[in-house]
PDB file of C-alpha atoms in Angstrom:
ATOM      1  CA  SER A  19     -54.013   1.153  23.787  1.00 48.00           C
ATOM      2  CA  SER A  20     -50.578  -0.304  24.196  1.00 51.00           C
ATOM      3  CA  ASN A  21     -47.285   1.233  25.121  1.00 59.00           C
ATOM      4  CA  ASN A  22     -44.721   0.813  22.357  1.00 57.00           C
ATOM      5  CA  THR A  23     -41.076   1.615  22.791  1.00 54.00           C
ATOM      6  CA  THR A  24     -38.388   1.835  20.173  1.00 48.00           C
ATOM      7  CA  THR A  25     -34.672   1.453  20.664  1.00 49.00           C
ATOM      8  CA  PRO A  26     -32.568   3.946  18.732  1.00 49.00           C
ATOM      9  CA  GLU A  27     -29.977   2.517  16.386  1.00 53.00           C
ATOM     10  CA  ALA A  28     -26.517   2.251  17.919  1.00 56.00           C
ATOM     11  CA  PRO A  29     -24.324   5.181  16.898  1.00 59.00           C
ATOM     12  CA  ALA A  30     -21.501   4.562  14.464  1.00 67.00           C
ATOM     13  CA  PRO A  31     -18.310   6.584  14.225  1.00 78.00           C
ATOM     14  CA  GLY A  32     -18.175   9.176  11.490  1.00 79.00           C
ATOM     15  CA  TYR A  33     -16.030   8.644   8.409  1.00 85.00           C
ATOM     16  CA  ASN A  34     -13.704  11.414   7.221  1.00 78.00           C
ATOM     17  CA  GLY A  35     -11.796   9.626   4.443  1.00 80.00           C
ATOM     18  CA  THR A  36      -8.398   9.782   6.150  1.00 86.00           C
ATOM     19  CA  ALA A  37      -8.296   6.126   7.246  1.00 92.00           C
ATOM     20  CA  CYS A  38      -9.492   2.788   5.943  1.00 96.00           C
ATOM     21  CA  ILE A  39     -12.261   0.743   7.572  1.00 96.00           C
ATOM     22  CA  SER A  40     -11.853  -2.960   8.340  1.00 97.00           C
ATOM     23  CA  GLN A  41     -14.182  -5.540   6.827  1.00 98.00           C
ATOM     24  CA  ASN A  42     -17.671  -5.643   8.459  1.00 97.00           C
ATOM     25  CA  ASP A  43     -17.043  -2.458  10.471  1.00 96.00           C
ATOM     26  CA  ARG A  44     -19.629   0.288  10.083  1.00 96.00           C
ATOM     27  CA  VAL A  45     -19.322   4.068   9.918  1.00 95.00           C
ATOM     28  CA  GLN A  46     -21.664   7.007   9.356  1.00 94.00           C
ATOM     29  CA  LEU A  47     -21.262   9.003   6.147  1.00 92.00           C
ATOM     30  CA  ALA A  48     -21.891  12.732   6.245  1.00 87.00           C
ATOM     31  CA  ALA A  49     -21.549  15.520   3.697  1.00 84.00           C
ATOM     32  CA  LYS A  50     -21.959  19.276   3.499  1.00 84.00           C
ATOM     33  CA  VAL A  51     -23.873  20.978   0.701  1.00 85.00           C
ATOM     34  CA  TYR A  52     -22.818  24.392  -0.576  1.00 84.00           C
ATOM     35  CA  ALA A  53     -24.475  26.874  -2.931  1.00 83.00           C
ATOM     36  CA  ASN A  54     -22.926  29.081  -5.607  1.00 78.00           C
ATOM     37  CA  GLY A  55     -20.063  26.698  -6.264  1.00 76.00           C
ATOM     38  CA  GLN A  56     -18.311  27.887  -3.108  1.00 74.00           C
ATOM     39  CA  THR A  57     -17.233  26.186   0.112  1.00 78.00           C
ATOM     40  CA  ASP A  58     -17.485  29.262   2.326  1.00 82.00           C
ATOM     41  CA  PRO A  59     -19.482  28.826   5.572  1.00 84.00           C
ATOM     42  CA  ALA A  60     -21.950  31.432   4.325  1.00 82.00           C
ATOM     43  CA  ASP A  61     -22.804  29.193   1.351  1.00 82.00           C
ATOM     44  CA  ASN A  62     -23.453  26.108   3.488  1.00 83.00           C
ATOM     45  CA  ILE A  63     -27.048  25.040   2.771  1.00 81.00           C
ATOM     46  CA  THR A  64     -26.867  21.515   4.212  1.00 77.00           C
ATOM     47  CA  CYS A  65     -29.786  22.129   6.576  1.00 81.00           C
ATOM     48  CA  LYS A  66     -32.006  23.344   3.723  1.00 80.00           C
ATOM     49  CA  VAL A  67     -31.662  20.566   1.148  1.00 78.00           C
ATOM     50  CA  GLY A  68     -33.178  17.666   3.070  1.00 79.00           C
ATOM     51  CA  HIS A  69     -32.034  14.067   3.177  1.00 83.00           C
ATOM     52  CA  LEU A  70     -28.811  13.070   1.408  1.00 86.00           C
ATOM     53  CA  THR A  71     -28.603   9.742  -0.421  1.00 88.00           C
ATOM     54  CA  PHE A  72     -25.151   8.199  -0.774  1.00 91.00           C
ATOM     55  CA  ALA A  73     -24.032   5.662  -3.385  1.00 91.00           C
ATOM     56  CA  ALA A  74     -20.765   3.889  -4.158  1.00 92.00           C
ATOM     57  CA  GLU A  75     -19.418   4.091  -7.700  1.00 89.00           C
ATOM     58  CA  GLY A  76     -17.049   1.556  -9.225  1.00 82.00           C
ATOM     59  CA  SER A  77     -16.498  -1.827  -7.595  1.00 80.00           C
ATOM     60  CA  SER A  78     -19.793  -3.030  -6.111  1.00 81.00           C
ATOM     61  CA  ASN A  79     -18.367  -5.140  -3.282  1.00 93.00           C
ATOM     62  CA  VAL A  80     -16.147  -2.585  -1.501  1.00 96.00           C
ATOM     63  CA  VAL A  81     -18.870  -1.017   0.638  1.00 96.00           C
ATOM     64  CA  THR A  82     -22.606  -1.288   1.318  1.00 96.00           C
ATOM     65  CA  ILE A  83     -24.482   1.928   2.135  1.00 95.00           C
ATOM     66  CA  ASP A  84     -27.984   1.931   3.588  1.00 94.00           C
ATOM     67  CA  ALA A  85     -30.705   4.587   3.278  1.00 90.00           C
ATOM     68  CA  ASN A  86     -29.553   6.331   6.458  1.00 91.00           C
ATOM     69  CA  GLY A  87     -25.972   6.770   5.277  1.00 92.00           C
ATOM     70  CA  PHE A  88     -24.460   3.949   7.327  1.00 95.00           C
ATOM     71  CA  ALA A  89     -21.582   2.397   5.366  1.00 95.00           C
ATOM     72  CA  THR A  90     -20.384  -1.157   6.030  1.00 97.00           C
ATOM     73  CA  ALA A  91     -16.961  -2.151   4.756  1.00 97.00           C
ATOM     74  CA  ASN A  92     -16.875  -5.311   2.671  1.00 97.00           C
ATOM     75  CA  GLN A  93     -14.016  -6.363   0.388  1.00 97.00           C
ATOM     76  CA  PRO A  94     -10.649  -4.523   0.223  1.00 98.00           C
ATOM     77  CA  GLY A  95     -10.555  -1.546  -2.103  1.00 97.00           C
ATOM     78  CA  SER A  96     -11.721   2.026  -2.460  1.00 96.00           C
ATOM     79  CA  SER A  97     -14.759   3.446  -4.167  1.00 94.00           C
ATOM     80  CA  THR A  98     -15.914   6.919  -5.123  1.00 92.00           C
ATOM     81  CA  ILE A  99     -18.946   8.056  -3.090  1.00 92.00           C
ATOM     82  CA  THR A 100     -21.632  10.257  -4.605  1.00 90.00           C
ATOM     83  CA  ALA A 101     -24.337  12.181  -2.762  1.00 88.00           C
ATOM     84  CA  THR A 102     -27.767  13.173  -4.049  1.00 88.00           C
ATOM     85  CA  VAL A 103     -30.037  15.704  -2.335  1.00 83.00           C
ATOM     86  CA  SER A 104     -33.701  14.893  -1.878  1.00 75.00           C
ATOM     87  CA  ASN A 105     -35.010  17.394  -4.444  1.00 69.00           C
ATOM     88  CA  SER A 106     -32.540  16.583  -7.215  1.00 70.00           C
ATOM     89  CA  THR A 107     -31.708  13.669  -9.482  1.00 69.00           C
ATOM     90  CA  THR A 108     -28.131  14.811 -10.054  1.00 71.00           C
ATOM     91  CA  ALA A 109     -25.466  13.155  -7.904  1.00 70.00           C
ATOM     92  CA  SER A 110     -22.275  14.956  -6.964  1.00 81.00           C
ATOM     93  CA  ASN A 111     -18.894  13.477  -6.145  1.00 83.00           C
ATOM     94  CA  ALA A 112     -18.727  13.724  -2.360  1.00 79.00           C
ATOM     95  CA  GLY A 113     -15.524  11.787  -1.640  1.00 87.00           C
ATOM     96  CA  PHE A 114     -14.458   8.175  -1.442  1.00 89.00           C
ATOM     97  CA  PHE A 115     -14.584   5.176   0.879  1.00 94.00           C
ATOM     98  CA  SER A 116     -11.704   2.827   1.692  1.00 96.00           C
ATOM     99  CA  THR A 117     -11.993  -0.738   2.953  1.00 97.00           C
ATOM    100  CA  CYS A 118      -8.622  -1.696   4.436  1.00 97.00           C
ATOM    101  CA  PRO A 119      -6.311  -3.474   1.974  1.00 98.00           C
ATOM    102  CA  PRO A 120      -4.470  -6.702   2.776  1.00 98.00           C
ATOM    103  CA  ALA A 121      -1.115  -6.300   4.524  1.00 98.00           C
ATOM    104  CA  SER A 122      -0.178  -9.981   4.531  1.00 98.00           C
ATOM    105  CA  ILE A 123      -1.291 -13.218   2.889  1.00 98.00           C
ATOM    106  CA  VAL A 124      -0.255 -16.408   4.661  1.00 97.00           C
ATOM    107  CA  LEU A 125      -0.431 -19.355   2.281  1.00 97.00           C
ATOM    108  CA  THR A 126      -0.400 -22.927   3.599  1.00 96.00           C
ATOM    109  CA  ALA A 127      -1.130 -26.352   2.186  1.00 96.00           C
ATOM    110  CA  THR A 128      -4.263 -27.638   3.928  1.00 95.00           C
ATOM    111  CA  GLY A 129      -3.411 -30.479   6.313  1.00 94.00           C
ATOM    112  CA  GLN A 130       0.338 -29.948   5.933  1.00 92.00           C
ATOM    113  CA  GLY A 131       0.768 -27.422   8.746  1.00 88.00           C
ATOM    114  CA  THR A 132       3.685 -25.072   8.156  1.00 86.00           C
ATOM    115  CA  GLN A 133       5.712 -27.707   6.323  1.00 89.00           C
ATOM    116  CA  ASN A 134       7.587 -26.261   3.354  1.00 93.00           C
ATOM    117  CA  PRO A 135       8.525 -27.719   0.916  1.00 96.00           C
ATOM    118  CA  ILE A 136       5.771 -30.285   0.566  1.00 96.00           C
ATOM    119  CA  ASN A 137       5.466 -33.473  -1.446  1.00 96.00           C
ATOM    120  CA  VAL A 138       2.360 -34.022  -3.562  1.00 96.00           C
ATOM    121  CA  GLY A 139       1.729 -37.206  -5.500  1.00 95.00           C
ATOM    122  CA  LEU A 140       1.203 -37.250  -9.228  1.00 95.00           C
ATOM    123  CA  ASN A 141      -2.434 -36.445 -10.169  1.00 95.00           C
ATOM    124  CA  ASN A 142      -3.309 -35.842  -6.496  1.00 96.00           C
ATOM    125  CA  THR A 143      -5.113 -32.628  -5.524  1.00 96.00           C
ATOM    126  CA  GLN A 144      -3.685 -30.647  -2.615  1.00 97.00           C
ATOM    127  CA  PRO A 145      -6.005 -27.842  -1.361  1.00 97.00           C
ATOM    128  CA  LEU A 146      -4.522 -24.505  -0.334  1.00 96.00           C
ATOM    129  CA  THR A 147      -5.514 -22.182   2.508  1.00 96.00           C
ATOM    130  CA  ALA A 148      -4.852 -18.446   2.317  1.00 96.00           C
ATOM    131  CA  THR A 149      -5.257 -16.395   5.506  1.00 97.00           C
ATOM    132  CA  VAL A 150      -5.376 -12.658   4.824  1.00 98.00           C
ATOM    133  CA  TYR A 151      -4.856  -9.806   7.304  1.00 98.00           C
ATOM    134  CA  ASP A 152      -5.489  -6.117   6.652  1.00 98.00           C
ATOM    135  CA  THR A 153      -3.465  -3.018   7.522  1.00 97.00           C
ATOM    136  CA  ASN A 154      -5.609  -2.025  10.522  1.00 96.00           C
ATOM    137  CA  ILE A 155      -3.471  -3.114  13.476  1.00 94.00           C
ATOM    138  CA  ASP A 156      -4.649  -2.510  17.027  1.00 93.00           C
ATOM    139  CA  ALA A 157      -4.292  -4.004  20.491  1.00 93.00           C
ATOM    140  CA  THR A 158      -6.780  -6.819  19.845  1.00 93.00           C
ATOM    141  CA  HIS A 159      -5.591  -7.426  16.267  1.00 94.00           C
ATOM    142  CA  PRO A 160      -1.766  -7.277  16.384  1.00 94.00           C
ATOM    143  CA  SER A 161      -1.505  -8.872  12.940  1.00 93.00           C
ATOM    144  CA  GLY A 162      -4.357  -6.829  11.476  1.00 96.00           C
ATOM    145  CA  HIS A 163      -8.022  -7.714  11.069  1.00 97.00           C
ATOM    146  CA  GLN A 164      -8.639 -10.930   9.129  1.00 98.00           C
ATOM    147  CA  ILE A 165     -10.294 -10.572   5.716  1.00 98.00           C
ATOM    148  CA  THR A 166     -12.597 -13.322   4.464  1.00 97.00           C
ATOM    149  CA  GLY A 167     -14.135 -13.970   1.055  1.00 95.00           C
ATOM    150  CA  ILE A 168     -11.250 -12.258  -0.688  1.00 95.00           C
ATOM    151  CA  SER A 169     -10.634 -12.870  -4.404  1.00 95.00           C
ATOM    152  CA  LEU A 170      -7.104 -14.200  -4.897  1.00 97.00           C
ATOM    153  CA  GLU A 171      -5.133 -15.315  -7.922  1.00 97.00           C
ATOM    154  CA  PHE A 172      -3.029 -18.469  -7.473  1.00 97.00           C
ATOM    155  CA  ASN A 173       0.173 -18.779  -9.496  1.00 97.00           C
ATOM    156  CA  SER A 174       2.640 -21.577 -10.194  1.00 97.00           C
ATOM    157  CA  THR A 175       6.153 -21.174 -11.553  1.00 97.00           C
ATOM    158  CA  THR A 176       5.602 -24.289 -13.708  1.00 96.00           C
ATOM    159  CA  PRO A 177       1.869 -24.284 -14.463  1.00 95.00           C
ATOM    160  CA  GLN A 178       2.211 -26.822 -17.288  1.00 94.00           C
ATOM    161  CA  THR A 179       3.416 -29.517 -14.880  1.00 95.00           C
ATOM    162  CA  ILE A 180       2.043 -28.419 -11.465  1.00 96.00           C
ATOM    163  CA  SER A 181      -0.980 -26.127 -11.644  1.00 96.00           C
ATOM    164  CA  ALA A 182      -2.577 -24.047  -8.899  1.00 95.00           C
ATOM    165  CA  ALA A 183      -5.007 -21.833 -10.768  1.00 86.00           C
ATOM    166  CA  SER A 184      -8.119 -22.938  -8.873  1.00 85.00           C
ATOM    167  CA  GLY A 185      -6.691 -22.582  -5.369  1.00 91.00           C
ATOM    168  CA  SER A 186      -5.457 -26.149  -5.143  1.00 96.00           C
ATOM    169  CA  ILE A 187      -2.302 -27.864  -6.356  1.00 97.00           C
ATOM    170  CA  LEU A 188      -2.563 -30.512  -9.076  1.00 96.00           C
ATOM    171  CA  PRO A 189       0.654 -32.098 -10.382  1.00 96.00           C
ATOM    172  CA  SER A 190       0.161 -33.463 -13.915  1.00 95.00           C
ATOM    173  CA  PHE A 191       3.825 -34.384 -14.395  1.00 94.00           C
ATOM    174  CA  PRO A 192       6.816 -34.939 -12.077  1.00 94.00           C
ATOM    175  CA  GLY A 193       8.710 -31.814 -11.149  1.00 95.00           C
ATOM    176  CA  SER A 194       8.869 -28.883  -8.768  1.00 96.00           C
ATOM    177  CA  ALA A 195       7.068 -25.555  -8.513  1.00 97.00           C
ATOM    178  CA  ASN A 196       6.662 -22.547  -6.260  1.00 98.00           C
ATOM    179  CA  ILE A 197       3.040 -21.625  -5.534  1.00 98.00           C
ATOM    180  CA  THR A 198       1.897 -18.156  -4.463  1.00 98.00           C
ATOM    181  CA  ALA A 199      -1.397 -16.365  -3.862  1.00 98.00           C
ATOM    182  CA  VAL A 200      -1.778 -12.815  -5.200  1.00 98.00           C
ATOM    183  CA  CYS A 201      -4.250 -10.051  -4.421  1.00 98.00           C
ATOM    184  CA  GLN A 202      -4.359  -8.525  -7.888  1.00 97.00           C
ATOM    185  CA  PRO A 203      -6.373  -5.388  -8.669  1.00 96.00           C
ATOM    186  CA  SER A 204      -8.944  -4.947  -9.980  1.00 92.00           C
ATOM    187  CA  ALA A 205     -10.327  -8.349  -8.975  1.00 94.00           C
ATOM    188  CA  CYS A 206      -8.884  -7.756  -5.491  1.00 97.00           C
ATOM    189  CA  ASN A 207      -8.333  -4.404  -3.733  1.00 97.00           C
ATOM    190  CA  PRO A 208      -9.539  -2.146  -6.582  1.00 96.00           C
ATOM    191  CA  SER A 209      -9.271   1.622  -6.568  1.00 95.00           C
ATOM    192  CA  PRO A 210     -10.260   4.577  -8.753  1.00 93.00           C
ATOM    193  CA  LEU A 211      -7.315   5.720 -10.894  1.00 92.00           C
ATOM    194  CA  SER A 212      -7.045   8.966  -8.955  1.00 89.00           C
ATOM    195  CA  GLN A 213      -6.704   7.109  -5.631  1.00 90.00           C
ATOM    196  CA  ILE A 214      -4.309   4.253  -6.516  1.00 94.00           C
ATOM    197  CA  GLY A 215      -1.870   3.757  -3.663  1.00 95.00           C
ATOM    198  CA  TYR A 216      -3.714   5.965  -1.181  1.00 95.00           C
ATOM    199  CA  LEU A 217      -4.243   4.037   2.080  1.00 96.00           C
ATOM    200  CA  GLY A 218      -2.859   0.987   0.232  1.00 96.00           C
ATOM    201  CA  ASN A 219      -5.819   0.471  -2.089  1.00 97.00           C
ATOM    202  CA  GLY A 220      -5.230  -0.400  -5.737  1.00 96.00           C
ATOM    203  CA  LYS A 221      -1.904  -2.123  -5.014  1.00 97.00           C
ATOM    204  CA  PRO A 222      -1.139  -5.857  -5.505  1.00 98.00           C
ATOM    205  CA  LEU A 223       0.199  -8.109  -2.757  1.00 98.00           C
ATOM    206  CA  THR A 224       1.832 -11.551  -2.998  1.00 98.00           C
ATOM    207  CA  SER A 225       1.883 -14.262  -0.332  1.00 98.00           C
ATOM    208  CA  ASN A 226       4.750 -16.424   0.815  1.00 97.00           C
ATOM    209  CA  ALA A 227       5.722 -19.194  -1.607  1.00 97.00           C
ATOM    210  CA  ILE A 228       5.099 -22.906  -1.073  1.00 97.00           C
ATOM    211  CA  THR A 229       7.510 -25.243  -2.812  1.00 98.00           C
ATOM    212  CA  VAL A 230       5.881 -28.376  -4.217  1.00 97.00           C
ATOM    213  CA  ASN A 231       7.845 -31.462  -5.208  1.00 97.00           C
ATOM    214  CA  THR A 232       6.299 -34.286  -7.208  1.00 96.00           C
ATOM    215  CA  ALA A 233       8.267 -37.489  -7.665  1.00 94.00           C
ATOM    216  CA  GLY A 234       8.087 -39.621 -10.794  1.00 83.00           C
ATOM    217  CA  THR A 235       9.887 -40.846 -13.858  1.00 74.00           C
ATOM    218  CA  SER A 236      10.262 -38.546 -16.805  1.00 63.00           C
ATOM    219  CA  GLY A 237      10.825 -39.846 -20.279  1.00 66.00           C
ATOM    220  CA  THR A 238      13.977 -38.900 -22.173  1.00 71.00           C
ATOM    221  CA  VAL A 239      12.529 -39.328 -25.665  1.00 73.00           C
ATOM    222  CA  LEU A 240      10.219 -36.727 -27.167  1.00 69.00           C
TER     223      LEU A 240
END
């Protein structure tokens, strides 16, 4: 025979729905089950119904929930959470989960440092870098926790001459433009209609603007 030992999974803080969770942080979901349509302590049957299975409704990339009810925050946004008891196929609305929304988007032109405005040659591609921080500020994250993999919309004030739709600047004609990055629900920071604005989810956010100048000769005859 052999002696086998197992290491218990590290505990995770419980989630009560009153605060958002930063990307990649993990919490434990818990729910109470009541009988008779009441929420009185006497109707609490949580210990009798067996294992609870949690699922996120709505946007699929806000949170990942495993079989043990551990929830890992992913992309900014909030999602309704349902719970199903082991002897039933009917899920009930048990609450919601919030992954912290962006608080700031710092947009820079890659390789240009903090220079603004910048000069970009005609038909030259200038990549953009967007650094995003969430609303969860603490001693080790004074600017908020950084969010990666976020879906942003890039806008130009003169898209016909200087475009930025794909996250890089491409001047097709001489001119000037202001470029911004936007976290725009529902592609970024989505929320159920009933929760829009709560904890900052469901609200858009725009970055600082980068001014782009492209030199050239414009014709005077159309």
